[in-house]
N, CA, C and O of each residue as an XYZ file, in Angstrom:
440
protein
N     -56.639    -26.567     32.551
C     -56.665    -25.166     32.197
C     -55.278    -24.564     32.428
O     -54.684    -24.731     33.494
N     -54.771    -23.861     31.409
C     -53.448    -23.253     31.545
C     -53.567    -21.882     32.183
O     -54.556    -21.166     32.020
N     -52.528    -21.553     32.907
C     -52.502    -20.240     33.536
C     -51.746    -19.265     32.638
O     -50.806    -19.647     31.941
N     -52.160    -18.027     32.664
C     -51.491    -16.984     31.902
C     -50.155    -16.672     32.557
O     -50.032    -16.788     33.777
N     -49.158    -16.281     31.783
C     -47.881    -15.924     32.386
C     -48.056    -14.750     33.352
O     -48.910    -13.884     33.168
N     -47.224    -14.758     34.372
C     -47.348    -13.750     35.425
C     -46.931    -12.360     34.941
O     -47.565    -11.369     35.303
N     -45.897    -12.274     34.147
C     -45.396    -10.968     33.724
C     -45.547    -10.777     32.235
O     -46.052    -11.651     31.530
N     -45.113     -9.646     31.772
C     -45.230     -9.393     30.339
C     -44.293    -10.245     29.502
O     -44.475    -10.343     28.288
N     -43.318    -10.851     30.105
C     -42.398    -11.709     29.372
C     -41.248    -10.909     28.793
O     -41.197     -9.686     28.924
N     -40.337    -11.603     28.158
C     -39.185    -10.896     27.603
C     -39.609    -10.032     26.409
O     -40.499    -10.392     25.639
N     -38.959     -8.915     26.288
C     -39.247     -8.008     25.171
C     -38.768     -8.645     23.870
O     -37.733     -9.311     23.853
N     -39.498     -8.451     22.799
C     -39.042     -9.004     21.513
C     -37.716     -8.363     21.112
O     -37.479     -7.178     21.347
N     -36.867     -9.174     20.504
C     -35.551     -8.669     20.100
C     -35.705     -7.794     18.865
O     -36.410     -8.139     17.916
N     -35.040     -6.677     18.902
C     -35.043     -5.770     17.759
C     -33.752     -5.922     16.989
O     -32.720     -6.312     17.536
N     -33.829     -5.605     15.697
C     -32.612     -5.626     14.886
C     -31.698     -4.485     15.320
O     -32.167     -3.456     15.807
N     -30.415     -4.670     15.144
C     -29.505     -3.553     15.424
C     -29.810     -2.362     14.508
O     -30.342     -2.535     13.411
N     -29.476     -1.178     14.961
C     -29.789      0.043     14.217
C     -29.138      0.050     12.834
O     -29.735      0.529     11.869
N     -27.931     -0.474     12.736
C     -27.245     -0.493     11.442
C     -27.999     -1.392     10.466
O     -28.168     -1.036      9.300
N     -28.447     -2.541     10.930
C     -29.186     -3.454     10.061
C     -30.519     -2.848      9.644
O     -30.926     -2.986      8.491
N     -31.203     -2.180     10.567
C     -32.460     -1.510     10.210
C     -32.216     -0.428      9.164
O     -33.019     -0.262      8.246
N     -31.118      0.305      9.296
C     -30.796      1.357      8.330
C     -30.494      0.769      6.956
O     -30.917      1.315      5.937
N     -29.768     -0.338      6.929
C     -29.442     -0.979      5.644
C     -30.710     -1.509      4.976
O     -30.884     -1.367      3.765
N     -31.593     -2.117      5.763
C     -32.854     -2.636      5.209
C     -33.721     -1.488      4.700
O     -34.318     -1.595      3.629
N     -33.795     -0.399      5.448
C     -34.587      0.753      5.018
C     -34.002      1.366      3.744
O     -34.746      1.766      2.848
N     -32.676      1.441      3.662
C     -32.021      1.980      2.476
C     -32.327      1.115      1.254
O     -32.653      1.631      0.185
N     -32.221     -0.198      1.419
C     -32.539     -1.116      0.325
C     -34.001     -1.042     -0.083
O     -34.320     -1.085     -1.272
N     -34.890     -0.932      0.899
C     -36.317     -0.838      0.588
C     -36.625      0.454     -0.166
O     -37.456      0.457     -1.074
N     -35.963      1.549      0.204
C     -36.166      2.804     -0.514
C     -35.758      2.659     -1.975
O     -36.518      3.028     -2.871
N     -34.566      2.126     -2.221
C     -34.088      2.018     -3.596
C     -34.923      1.030     -4.399
O     -35.162      1.251     -5.587
N     -35.374     -0.062     -3.771
C     -36.239     -1.010     -4.474
C     -37.532     -0.315     -4.880
O     -37.974     -0.450     -6.021
N     -38.143      0.426     -3.957
C     -39.386      1.114     -4.264
C     -39.164      2.214     -5.297
O     -40.015      2.430     -6.160
N     -38.037      2.909     -5.219
C     -37.751      3.990     -6.150
C     -37.475      3.461     -7.553
O     -37.991      4.005     -8.530
N     -36.672      2.413     -7.665
C     -36.290      1.908     -8.981
C     -37.330      0.977     -9.589
O     -37.641      1.085    -10.775
N     -37.860      0.081     -8.802
C     -38.803     -0.903     -9.327
C     -40.230     -0.392     -9.188
O     -40.976     -0.358    -10.166
N     -40.610      0.000     -7.994
C     -41.932      0.568     -7.751
C     -43.050     -0.310     -8.249
O     -43.075     -1.513     -7.989
N     -43.977      0.294     -8.966
C     -45.141     -0.438     -9.472
C     -44.961     -0.924    -10.900
O     -45.840     -1.599    -11.438
N     -43.848     -0.597    -11.517
C     -43.626     -0.999    -12.906
C     -42.280     -1.714    -13.035
O     -41.306     -1.126    -13.506
N     -42.225     -2.966    -12.623
C     -40.957     -3.691    -12.718
C     -40.497     -3.909    -14.159
O     -39.307     -4.108    -14.405
N     -41.433     -3.873    -15.115
C     -41.014     -4.092    -16.502
C     -40.125     -2.956    -17.002
O     -39.258     -3.185    -17.845
N     -40.320     -1.744    -16.501
C     -39.437     -0.646    -16.900
C     -38.034     -0.846    -16.349
O     -37.047     -0.577    -17.034
N     -37.949     -1.316    -15.117
C     -36.641     -1.558    -14.505
C     -35.900     -2.667    -15.248
O     -34.727     -2.520    -15.592
N     -36.588     -3.761    -15.489
C     -35.962     -4.886    -16.191
C     -35.616     -4.485    -17.624
O     -34.545     -4.834    -18.122
N     -36.499     -3.768    -18.280
C     -36.234     -3.317    -19.646
C     -35.027     -2.399    -19.729
O     -34.232     -2.489    -20.664
N     -34.891     -1.510    -18.741
C     -33.726     -0.624    -18.722
C     -32.441     -1.413    -18.517
O     -31.427     -1.131    -19.156
N     -32.479     -2.403    -17.624
C     -31.287     -3.236    -17.415
C     -30.923     -4.014    -18.671
O     -29.748     -4.108    -19.027
N     -31.925     -4.571    -19.342
C     -31.660     -5.330    -20.567
C     -31.112     -4.403    -21.656
O     -30.162     -4.759    -22.353
N     -31.708     -3.221    -21.804
C     -31.237     -2.284    -22.833
C     -29.803     -1.845    -22.559
O     -28.979     -1.817    -23.473
N     -29.500     -1.504    -21.317
C     -28.136     -1.086    -20.989
C     -27.142     -2.232    -21.151
O     -26.020     -2.021    -21.609
N     -27.552     -3.441    -20.776
C     -26.671     -4.598    -20.959
C     -26.402     -4.879    -22.427
O     -25.272     -5.191    -22.803
N     -27.422     -4.772    -23.254
C     -27.252     -4.999    -24.691
C     -26.341     -3.941    -25.306
O     -25.477     -4.255    -26.125
N     -26.537     -2.699    -24.910
C     -25.687     -1.626    -25.438
C     -24.252     -1.806    -24.949
O     -23.310     -1.599    -25.713
N     -24.078     -2.186    -23.694
C     -22.717     -2.421    -23.176
C     -22.043     -3.556    -23.930
O     -20.853     -3.474    -24.236
N     -22.792     -4.620    -24.234
C     -22.216     -5.740    -24.984
C     -21.842     -5.306    -26.402
O     -20.807     -5.716    -26.927
N     -22.679     -4.483    -27.012
C     -22.367     -4.005    -28.363
C     -21.190     -3.042    -28.354
O     -20.400     -3.023    -29.297
N     -21.064     -2.250    -27.307
C     -19.943     -1.292    -27.237
C     -18.619     -1.996    -26.979
O     -17.561     -1.442    -27.278
N     -18.658     -3.198    -26.435
C     -17.418     -3.935    -26.193
C     -16.755     -4.312    -27.515
O     -15.529     -4.388    -27.603
N     -17.565     -4.544    -28.533
C     -17.043     -4.844    -29.860
C     -16.882     -3.531    -30.620
O     -17.855     -2.809    -30.836
N     -15.681     -3.233    -31.016
C     -15.396     -1.947    -31.651
C     -16.204     -1.732    -32.932
O     -16.582     -0.602    -33.242
N     -16.465     -2.783    -33.662
C     -17.198     -2.655    -34.919
C     -18.698     -2.489    -34.734
O     -19.385     -2.084    -35.671
N     -19.228     -2.792    -33.544
C     -20.671     -2.731    -33.323
C     -21.095     -1.483    -32.554
O     -22.248     -1.379    -32.136
N     -20.189     -0.549    -32.367
C     -20.541      0.653    -31.599
C     -21.580      1.504    -32.314
O     -22.419      2.129    -31.666
N     -21.534      1.536    -33.613
C     -22.541      2.291    -34.351
C     -23.925      1.660    -34.168
O     -24.927      2.364    -34.040
N     -23.964      0.338    -34.159
C     -25.240     -0.346    -33.937
C     -25.793     -0.036    -32.549
O     -27.007      0.066    -32.374
N     -24.908      0.115    -31.559
C     -25.347      0.420    -30.197
C     -26.051      1.768    -30.145
O     -26.976      1.957    -29.354
N     -25.626      2.694    -30.974
C     -26.254      4.015    -30.993
C     -27.697      3.941    -31.497
O     -28.513      4.796    -31.152
N     -28.014      2.947    -32.295
C     -29.368      2.791    -32.798
C     -30.200      1.830    -31.958
O     -31.426      1.931    -31.923
N     -29.537      0.904    -31.285
C     -30.253     -0.089    -30.478
C     -30.881      0.547    -29.249
O     -32.008      0.202    -28.893
N     -30.185      1.466    -28.591
C     -30.702      2.053    -27.361
C     -32.028      2.787    -27.566
O     -32.966      2.531    -26.810
N     -32.156      3.680    -28.541
C     -33.466      4.329    -28.721
C     -34.575      3.345    -29.090
O     -35.718      3.507    -28.664
N     -34.238      2.333    -29.878
C     -35.247      1.327    -30.248
C     -35.697      0.554    -29.011
O     -36.887      0.288    -28.843
N     -34.755      0.195    -28.151
C     -35.100     -0.522    -26.919
C     -35.949      0.347    -25.986
O     -36.888     -0.146    -25.362
N     -35.622      1.623    -25.893
C     -36.394      2.535    -25.035
C     -37.833      2.622    -25.524
O     -38.767      2.542    -24.727
N     -38.014      2.786    -26.823
C     -39.370      2.856    -27.370
C     -40.104      1.535    -27.155
O     -41.291      1.541    -26.830
N     -39.433      0.421    -27.326
C     -40.068     -0.883    -27.138
C     -40.481     -1.099    -25.685
O     -41.583     -1.580    -25.418
N     -39.613     -0.750    -24.754
C     -39.935     -0.938    -23.337
C     -41.074     -0.020    -22.917
O     -41.984     -0.450    -22.208
N     -41.037      1.236    -23.344
C     -42.132      2.156    -23.001
C     -43.443      1.715    -23.643
O     -44.504      1.826    -23.029
N     -43.373      1.219    -24.869
C     -44.585      0.709    -25.510
C     -45.165     -0.488    -24.776
O     -46.382     -0.596    -24.622
N     -44.299     -1.389    -24.324
C     -44.769     -2.547    -23.566
C     -45.379     -2.111    -22.234
O     -46.383     -2.672    -21.795
N     -44.781     -1.127    -21.602
C     -45.317     -0.637    -20.342
C     -46.676      0.031    -20.532
O     -47.586     -0.169    -19.728
N     -46.811      0.821    -21.593
C     -48.100      1.447    -21.877
C     -49.165      0.419    -22.222
O     -50.321      0.561    -21.822
N     -48.785     -0.610    -22.960
C     -49.737     -1.670    -23.295
C     -50.204     -2.391    -22.041
O     -51.383     -2.719    -21.909
N     -49.279     -2.638    -21.123
C     -49.652     -3.292    -19.861
C     -50.592     -2.403    -19.058
O     -51.575     -2.890    -18.500
N     -50.304     -1.111    -18.992
C     -51.161     -0.193    -18.250
C     -52.540     -0.083    -18.893
O     -53.551     -0.041    -18.192
N     -52.586     -0.038    -20.213
C     -53.874      0.035    -20.905
C     -54.687     -1.230    -20.676
O     -55.903     -1.164    -20.492
N     -54.029     -2.369    -20.685
C     -54.729     -3.623    -20.416
C     -55.278     -3.621    -19.001
O     -56.400     -4.072    -18.771
N     -54.500     -3.118    -18.050
C     -54.946     -3.105    -16.662
C     -56.152     -2.189    -16.484
O     -57.074     -2.520    -15.739
N     -56.155     -1.056    -17.152
C     -57.296     -0.150    -17.044
C     -58.505     -0.763    -17.736
O     -59.619     -0.673    -17.220
N     -58.308     -1.382    -18.890
C     -59.413     -2.003    -19.616
C     -60.062     -3.120    -18.807
O     -61.282     -3.282    -18.819
N     -59.244     -3.875    -18.113
C     -59.792     -5.011    -17.368
C     -60.252     -4.603    -15.970
O     -60.694     -5.450    -15.194
N     -60.152     -3.325    -15.646
C     -60.619     -2.779    -14.372
C     -59.874     -3.343    -13.171
O     -60.381     -3.297    -12.050
N     -58.689     -3.869    -13.391
C     -57.914     -4.410    -12.280
C     -57.035     -3.338    -11.652
O     -56.412     -3.576    -10.617
N     -56.981     -2.199    -12.248
C     -56.017     -1.191    -11.825
C     -56.717      0.131    -11.554
O     -56.100      1.188    -11.686
N     -57.982      0.096    -11.180
C     -58.748      1.327    -11.070
C     -58.242      2.240     -9.979
O     -58.397      3.457    -10.085
N     -57.653      1.708     -8.953
C     -57.247      2.525     -7.814
C     -55.756      2.816     -7.865
O     -55.085      2.766     -6.834
N     -55.231      3.115     -9.033
C     -53.794      3.303     -9.202
C     -53.240      4.454     -8.405
O     -52.066      4.420     -8.039
N     -54.032      5.482     -8.115
C     -53.515      6.633     -7.384
C     -54.038      6.696     -5.962
O     -53.789      7.674     -5.256
N     -54.751      5.683     -5.532
C     -55.279      5.683     -4.187
C     -56.486      6.586     -4.020
O     -56.849      6.927     -2.895
N     -57.115      6.980     -5.125
C     -58.270      7.877     -5.039
C     -59.506      7.093     -4.605
O     -59.676      5.936     -4.992
N     -60.348      7.706     -3.821
C     -61.592      7.018     -3.446
C     -62.523      6.896     -4.648
O     -62.373      7.611     -5.639
N     -63.474      5.992     -4.549
C     -64.399      5.765     -5.653
C     -65.219      7.005     -5.983
O     -65.642      7.177     -7.126
N     -65.448      7.862     -5.008
C     -66.282      9.029     -5.244
C     -65.555     10.144     -5.987
O     -66.164     11.161     -6.322
N     -64.264      9.968     -6.249
C     -63.486     11.003     -6.943
C     -63.989     11.157     -8.373
O     -64.345     10.178     -9.029
N     -64.013     12.388     -8.842
C     -64.539     12.634    -10.190
C     -63.665     11.980    -11.259
O     -64.181     11.551    -12.291
N     -62.334     11.894    -11.028
C     -61.464     11.241    -11.989
C     -61.817      9.761    -12.086
O     -61.842      9.193    -13.178
N     -62.086      9.147    -10.958
C     -62.479      7.735    -10.974
C     -63.790      7.561    -11.735
O     -63.945      6.609    -12.501
N     -64.720      8.467    -11.527
C     -65.997      8.380    -12.241
C     -65.790      8.551    -13.735
O     -66.473      7.908    -14.533
N     -64.853      9.413    -14.126
C     -64.567      9.627    -15.545
C     -63.906      8.399    -16.160
O     -64.221      8.029    -17.291
N     -62.988      7.759    -15.424
C     -62.286      6.582    -15.940
C     -63.246      5.423    -16.108
O     -63.182      4.708    -17.108
N     -64.136      5.224    -15.145
C     -65.014      4.058    -15.182
C     -66.273      4.282    -15.989
O     -67.063      3.352    -16.154
N     -66.488      5.483    -16.499
C     -67.711      5.746    -17.264
C     -67.657      5.085    -18.617
O     -68.601      5.200    -19.398
């Protein structure tokens, strides 16, 4: 039979305050930019990268002016399709953290 340690033992090591602040800052920006819809974040990066590549070529700058709105509509459409699929399949019913007894939840699931 093993005996329990006599004292509380050494305190767990904590991260330095600067490291905790950097991690918290990164977590905030990740949650703010990516959040629950990573496809919007990735779509925005792809659209901006494509427009930047087109703007690098002097002759394709006019095309860049038309590509950006088309990409925005495509990304938003894909995001809406994903959200509609999630609601249809009932995998996303608690998107706002509402309890089941909420009238909005009853309206969605009816």
